[in-house]
Structures are given as structure tokens and as C-alpha cells.
Amino acid sequence: MSPEDIDHLASTLKARSGLILGADKTYLIESRLSPVARREGFSNVAALLTSLRAKRDEKLMTAVTDAMTTNETFFFRDKTPFDQFKSDVLPALAKSRLNGEIKVWCAACSTGQEPYSLAMLMDELRMQYPRVTLDILATDISDRCLEKAQAGLYTQFEVQRGLPITMMVKHFEKVDEMWRISPKIRASVRYKKMNLLDDLRMIGRQDVIYCRNVLIYFDLETKKRVLEQMATLLPDDGYLLLGAAETVLGITDAFKPMPGMRGLYVKNQAVATPARRIA
């Protein structure tokens, strides 16, 4: 792989997905793109990258971007964001939403484990909150991930990662060597293809935004832009949940952390929202 081809790949990924590719990522490029090269008929990754730089092939660029995007996830990942939803976010919003609807956006949802975890959690709390309904919107840039998420079909390894056995028994059925989540839980999540670099106002107002473990791949300017757009979607009592290794501090004043709540943020009322509120 020539330095020129790697530079072109890096600039393409940043422009299309916000992903920052460091100069030391040769092994990552080789491992992620080797299957794409074989599938597209190239002799090796170097040949694929040369072709990518030589001509604009939208189909190939989409496949490369999809392959290079990190899609690591599992059910109830990190546990804390779901505990916080149960103990703090849900009780507060249930009191203030007279129609009982709470809108939740799972940004960069990957293969669906996060939104399905929320749907299963809400199902467990149904008796406690009989009037509350979660309107869960899950978005991702990857067609491959969205297809898997919508199918709701997971391997034995995937359902064993973070998923309590009681929930697996209740909400999944065995399909050959795979496990499929129940139609009821699948129907409670809406999926949509979306790039976080796009105008996020098309999402509409949200009460809760989960945007975990994706901003770490963006540069500072992109993080700031995404976070400040998200602030325009949230009402004054809305919540933002980030990954354990992520923060808004030093990036934007649009949010402030909730004391003692790692990864949980609310809008900073002292800062004027730059764009109009979403109805």
C-alpha cells in the first residue's frame, strides 16, 4: 500500500463518516479490507486502494467505509447507561411526559443490541410504568449493520455477551444455530440509515440520546459539531448518554455532566442553543 493510497483512504473516510485513520493503521486496513478486496475481485488490498484513488466508484467507497467502521457492541454494554436510564432518566421523564411517550434515539446503533436492550428493559418495567411508551429510533451509517439489526438474528456468542439468561429465555427463540429476538421487541425499534455528519435536524425532537463509543473516532471539530447539533434536538429536560471513555468537557459547553453520573449529561441552560428548537 502506497502512502498516497493510504492518505486518500484516510481523507475519504473522514469526509464520509468522520472516522480518523492514523498513520499506524496498516494492519487494521489490511484486516478490514481484505474481505472487501476478495469480494470485489481485487488481487489484494493495495490494488483495491489504488482503484479507489483512481476512479470514483460509489459502490466500492461505500463498501470500504462500511468495512472500516468499528461496529463493536453487545447487549447491555457497560451496564451503567441502562442502570441510569432505569433509576434516573425514566422516572424523571415519566413524570413530565403527559402523553406517556418518551422518544429515544440510539445514534450509531451498530447491529442493534443497544436499542433492543432498551426495549427489553422497558418491557421488564411495564407494570411499573403502564402509561409510558418508548419511541426508539436507531440509526447507523452501515447498511450491513442495519440489515442485521432489523433481522434481529444473533449468534450464541452474541446473546451470551451481557444478556441476562432470563431475558434470553423470554425474548429470544432458537433458529437453527442462531437466536432471533421476538417480533414484539423487534417491532418496538425503528431503524434508519443515517450519517452523523449529516444535518441531524431531520431526526426531530428527542428526549434521550444514546451516542456511545463513536465520538472517540472523530476529531475535535467534528465532535463539537455533532454534540451541538444533538443539543438542538433535546428539550431542556432531555438527556445525553456517552460512552465511558467519552466526555463533552473541553469540546462544547452545550452540555454539562450530571454530578456523580458517569457518562450522563444534560443541556447547559446557561448556554444559548445556536439553532432553533425542534418541534
Coordinates of C-alpha atoms in Angstrom, one line a residue:
M1 CA 0.0 0.0 0.0
S2 CA 1.5 3.3 -1.0
P3 CA 1.4 6.3 1.3
E4 CA -0.7 8.1 -1.3
D5 CA -3.3 5.4 -1.3
I6 CA -3.4 5.4 2.5
D7 CA -3.7 9.2 2.6
H8 CA -6.6 9.1 0.1
L9 CA -8.3 6.4 2.1
A10 CA -7.9 8.5 5.3
S11 CA -9.4 11.6 3.7
T12 CA -12.2 9.6 2.2
L13 CA -13.1 8.0 5.5
K14 CA -13.1 11.3 7.3
A15 CA -15.2 13.1 4.7
R16 CA -17.8 10.3 4.5
S17 CA -18.0 9.1 8.1
G18 CA -15.9 11.3 10.4
L19 CA -13.5 8.4 11.1
I20 CA -10.0 9.5 11.8
L21 CA -7.4 7.0 10.5
G22 CA -4.0 7.2 12.0
A23 CA -0.8 6.6 10.1
D24 CA -0.1 3.5 12.1
K25 CA -3.3 1.6 11.0
T26 CA -1.7 -0.5 8.2
Y27 CA -2.7 -3.8 10.0
L28 CA -6.2 -2.5 10.6
I29 CA -6.6 -1.6 6.9
E30 CA -5.3 -4.9 5.8
S31 CA -7.5 -7.0 8.1
R32 CA -10.7 -4.9 7.5
L33 CA -10.3 -4.6 3.7
S34 CA -9.0 -8.0 2.7
P35 CA -12.5 -9.5 2.6
V36 CA -13.7 -6.5 0.5
A37 CA -10.8 -6.9 -1.9
R38 CA -11.6 -10.6 -2.4
R39 CA -15.3 -9.9 -2.8
E40 CA -14.8 -7.2 -5.3
G41 CA -12.3 -9.1 -7.4
F42 CA -9.0 -7.4 -6.4
S43 CA -5.8 -9.3 -6.0
N44 CA -5.0 -7.6 -2.7
V45 CA -5.8 -4.5 -0.6
A46 CA -3.2 -2.4 -2.3
A47 CA -4.9 -3.0 -5.7
L48 CA -8.3 -2.0 -4.1
L49 CA -6.9 1.2 -2.7
T50 CA -5.2 2.1 -6.0
S51 CA -8.6 1.6 -7.8
L52 CA -10.4 3.6 -5.1
R53 CA -8.0 6.6 -5.7
A54 CA -8.0 6.3 -9.5
K55 CA -11.8 6.5 -10.0
R56 CA -14.9 7.5 -8.2
D57 CA -16.8 4.2 -7.5
E58 CA -19.6 4.9 -5.1
K59 CA -20.4 1.3 -4.5
L60 CA -16.8 0.5 -3.7
M61 CA -16.4 3.6 -1.5
T62 CA -19.5 2.6 0.5
A63 CA -18.2 -1.0 1.0
V64 CA -14.8 0.3 2.1
T65 CA -16.3 2.8 4.6
D66 CA -18.6 0.1 5.9
A67 CA -15.7 -2.3 6.5
M68 CA -13.5 0.3 8.2
T69 CA -16.2 1.4 10.6
T70 CA -15.9 -0.1 14.1
N71 CA -19.1 -2.0 15.0
E72 CA -18.2 -3.5 18.4
T73 CA -21.3 -3.8 20.6
F74 CA -23.2 -6.2 22.8
F75 CA -26.4 -6.4 24.9
F76 CA -26.5 -4.1 27.9
R77 CA -22.9 -2.9 27.1
D78 CA -21.2 -1.3 30.1
K79 CA -24.4 -1.8 32.1
T80 CA -24.2 1.7 33.7
P81 CA -26.1 3.6 31.0
F82 CA -29.0 1.2 31.3
D83 CA -29.0 1.4 35.1
Q84 CA -29.0 5.2 34.8
F85 CA -32.0 5.0 32.4
K86 CA -33.9 2.8 34.9
S87 CA -33.0 4.7 38.1
D88 CA -32.9 8.4 36.9
V89 CA -33.8 9.1 33.3
L90 CA -37.0 7.1 33.0
P91 CA -38.6 8.2 36.4
A92 CA -37.9 11.9 35.6
L93 CA -39.3 11.8 32.1
A94 CA -42.3 9.6 33.0
K95 CA -43.4 12.4 35.4
S96 CA -43.1 15.2 32.8
R97 CA -44.4 13.5 29.7
L98 CA -48.2 13.8 29.9
N99 CA -48.9 11.7 26.8
G100 CA -46.6 8.9 28.2
E101 CA -44.3 8.9 25.1
I102 CA -40.6 9.1 25.6
K103 CA -38.5 9.5 22.4
V104 CA -35.1 7.8 22.4
W105 CA -32.5 8.0 19.7
C106 CA -29.7 5.4 19.6
A107 CA -27.1 7.0 17.3
A108 CA -24.6 4.7 15.7
C109 CA -26.6 1.7 16.8
S110 CA -24.4 -0.9 15.0
T111 CA -26.2 -4.3 14.9
G112 CA -29.0 -3.4 17.2
Q113 CA -28.0 -4.7 20.7
E114 CA -28.3 -1.3 22.3
P115 CA -31.8 -0.3 21.2
Y116 CA -33.0 -3.9 21.8
S117 CA -31.6 -3.8 25.3
L118 CA -33.6 -0.6 26.0
A119 CA -36.7 -2.2 24.5
M120 CA -36.3 -5.3 26.7
L121 CA -35.6 -3.2 29.8
M122 CA -38.8 -1.2 29.2
D123 CA -40.7 -4.4 28.8
E124 CA -39.4 -5.5 32.2
L125 CA -40.6 -2.2 33.7
R126 CA -44.1 -2.3 32.0
M127 CA -46.0 -2.9 35.3
Q128 CA -44.2 0.0 36.9
Y129 CA -44.8 2.4 34.1
P130 CA -48.1 1.2 32.4
R131 CA -48.6 4.6 30.6
V132 CA -45.1 5.0 29.3
T133 CA -44.1 4.0 25.8
L134 CA -40.6 4.3 24.3
D135 CA -40.4 5.5 20.7
I136 CA -37.0 4.1 19.9
L137 CA -35.2 5.3 16.8
A138 CA -31.9 3.6 15.9
T139 CA -29.6 4.8 13.2
D140 CA -26.3 3.8 11.7
I141 CA -24.2 4.6 8.6
S142 CA -23.7 0.9 7.8
D143 CA -26.3 -1.0 5.6
R144 CA -24.8 -4.2 6.7
C145 CA -25.3 -3.4 10.4
L146 CA -28.8 -2.2 9.9
E147 CA -29.8 -5.3 7.9
K148 CA -28.6 -7.5 10.8
A149 CA -30.3 -5.3 13.4
Q150 CA -33.6 -5.4 11.6
A151 CA -33.4 -9.2 11.2
G152 CA -32.7 -9.5 15.0
L153 CA -30.8 -12.7 14.4
Y154 CA -27.7 -13.3 16.6
T155 CA -25.2 -16.0 17.3
Q156 CA -24.9 -17.9 20.6
F157 CA -21.8 -15.8 21.4
E158 CA -23.6 -12.6 20.8
V159 CA -26.6 -13.4 23.0
Q160 CA -24.3 -14.6 25.8
R161 CA -22.5 -11.2 25.9
G162 CA -24.2 -9.1 28.5
L163 CA -27.7 -10.6 28.1
P164 CA -29.2 -12.0 31.3
I165 CA -30.3 -15.6 30.8
T166 CA -33.8 -14.7 31.9
M167 CA -34.1 -12.2 29.1
M168 CA -32.7 -14.6 26.6
V169 CA -35.3 -17.2 27.5
K170 CA -38.1 -14.7 27.5
H171 CA -37.3 -12.6 24.4
F172 CA -35.4 -15.0 22.0
E173 CA -36.2 -18.2 20.1
K174 CA -33.7 -20.7 18.7
V175 CA -33.4 -20.7 14.9
D176 CA -31.0 -23.4 13.8
E177 CA -27.7 -22.3 15.3
M178 CA -28.8 -18.7 15.8
W179 CA -31.1 -16.8 18.2
R180 CA -33.8 -14.5 16.9
I181 CA -35.3 -11.7 19.1
S182 CA -39.0 -11.8 19.5
P183 CA -41.3 -9.9 17.0
K184 CA -42.6 -7.8 19.9
I185 CA -39.2 -6.4 20.7
R186 CA -38.2 -6.1 17.1
A187 CA -41.3 -4.1 16.3
S188 CA -40.5 -1.6 19.2
V189 CA -37.4 -0.3 17.4
R190 CA -37.4 1.8 14.2
Y191 CA -34.2 1.7 12.1
K192 CA -33.0 4.3 9.7
K193 CA -29.7 4.8 7.8
M194 CA -28.0 8.0 8.9
N195 CA -24.6 9.6 8.9
L196 CA -23.7 11.6 12.0
L197 CA -22.0 14.1 9.7
D198 CA -25.4 14.9 8.1
D199 CA -27.9 17.6 9.3
L200 CA -29.3 15.9 12.4
R201 CA -32.4 18.1 12.5
M202 CA -34.1 15.5 10.3
I203 CA -34.2 13.3 13.3
G204 CA -36.7 15.6 15.1
R205 CA -37.1 16.2 18.8
Q206 CA -35.7 13.5 21.1
D207 CA -36.0 13.1 24.9
V208 CA -32.9 10.9 25.3
I209 CA -29.9 10.4 23.0
Y210 CA -27.6 7.4 23.3
C211 CA -24.4 8.2 21.4
R212 CA -21.8 5.8 22.9
N213 CA -18.4 4.9 21.7
V214 CA -18.5 6.6 18.4
L215 CA -17.2 10.2 19.1
I216 CA -13.9 8.7 20.1
Y217 CA -13.2 8.1 16.4
F218 CA -13.9 11.8 15.4
D219 CA -11.6 14.8 15.5
L220 CA -12.4 17.7 18.0
E221 CA -14.1 19.8 15.4
T222 CA -16.4 17.0 14.3
K223 CA -17.2 16.0 17.9
K224 CA -18.2 19.6 18.7
R225 CA -20.4 19.9 15.6
V226 CA -22.2 16.6 16.3
L227 CA -22.7 17.4 20.0
E228 CA -24.1 20.9 19.4
Q229 CA -26.5 19.6 16.8
M230 CA -27.7 17.0 19.3
A231 CA -28.3 19.7 21.8
T232 CA -30.8 21.3 19.5
L233 CA -32.8 18.1 19.4
L234 CA -33.2 17.8 23.1
P235 CA -35.7 19.6 25.3
D236 CA -34.5 21.4 28.3
D237 CA -35.0 18.3 30.5
G238 CA -33.5 15.9 27.9
Y239 CA -30.6 13.6 28.5
L240 CA -27.4 12.6 26.5
L241 CA -25.6 9.3 27.3
L242 CA -22.0 8.9 26.1
G243 CA -19.5 6.1 26.3
A244 CA -17.3 5.6 29.4
A245 CA -14.3 6.9 27.6
E246 CA -16.1 10.0 26.2
T247 CA -16.8 13.4 27.5
V248 CA -18.1 16.8 26.5
L249 CA -15.6 18.6 28.7
G250 CA -13.2 20.7 26.6
I251 CA -15.3 20.1 23.5
T252 CA -18.6 22.1 23.9
D253 CA -20.5 24.0 26.6
A254 CA -23.8 22.8 25.2
F255 CA -23.9 20.0 27.8
K256 CA -22.9 19.6 31.4
P257 CA -22.3 16.3 33.3
M258 CA -24.8 15.2 35.9
P259 CA -22.9 15.1 39.2
G260 CA -22.0 11.5 40.2
M261 CA -23.4 10.1 36.9
R262 CA -20.6 8.9 34.7
G263 CA -21.4 9.4 31.0
L264 CA -24.8 11.1 31.7
Y265 CA -25.2 14.7 30.5
V266 CA -28.0 17.3 30.5
K267 CA -28.2 20.6 28.5
N268 CA -26.4 23.5 29.9
Q269 CA -29.1 26.0 30.4
A270 CA -26.6 28.9 30.7
V271 CA -25.6 28.4 27.1
A272 CA -27.9 29.5 24.3
T273 CA -28.8 26.9 21.8
P274 CA -27.4 28.1 18.4
A275 CA -30.2 26.7 16.3
R276 CA -34.0 26.9 16.8
R277 CA -35.6 24.2 18.9
I278 CA -37.0 21.2 17.0
A279 CA -40.8 21.0 17.3

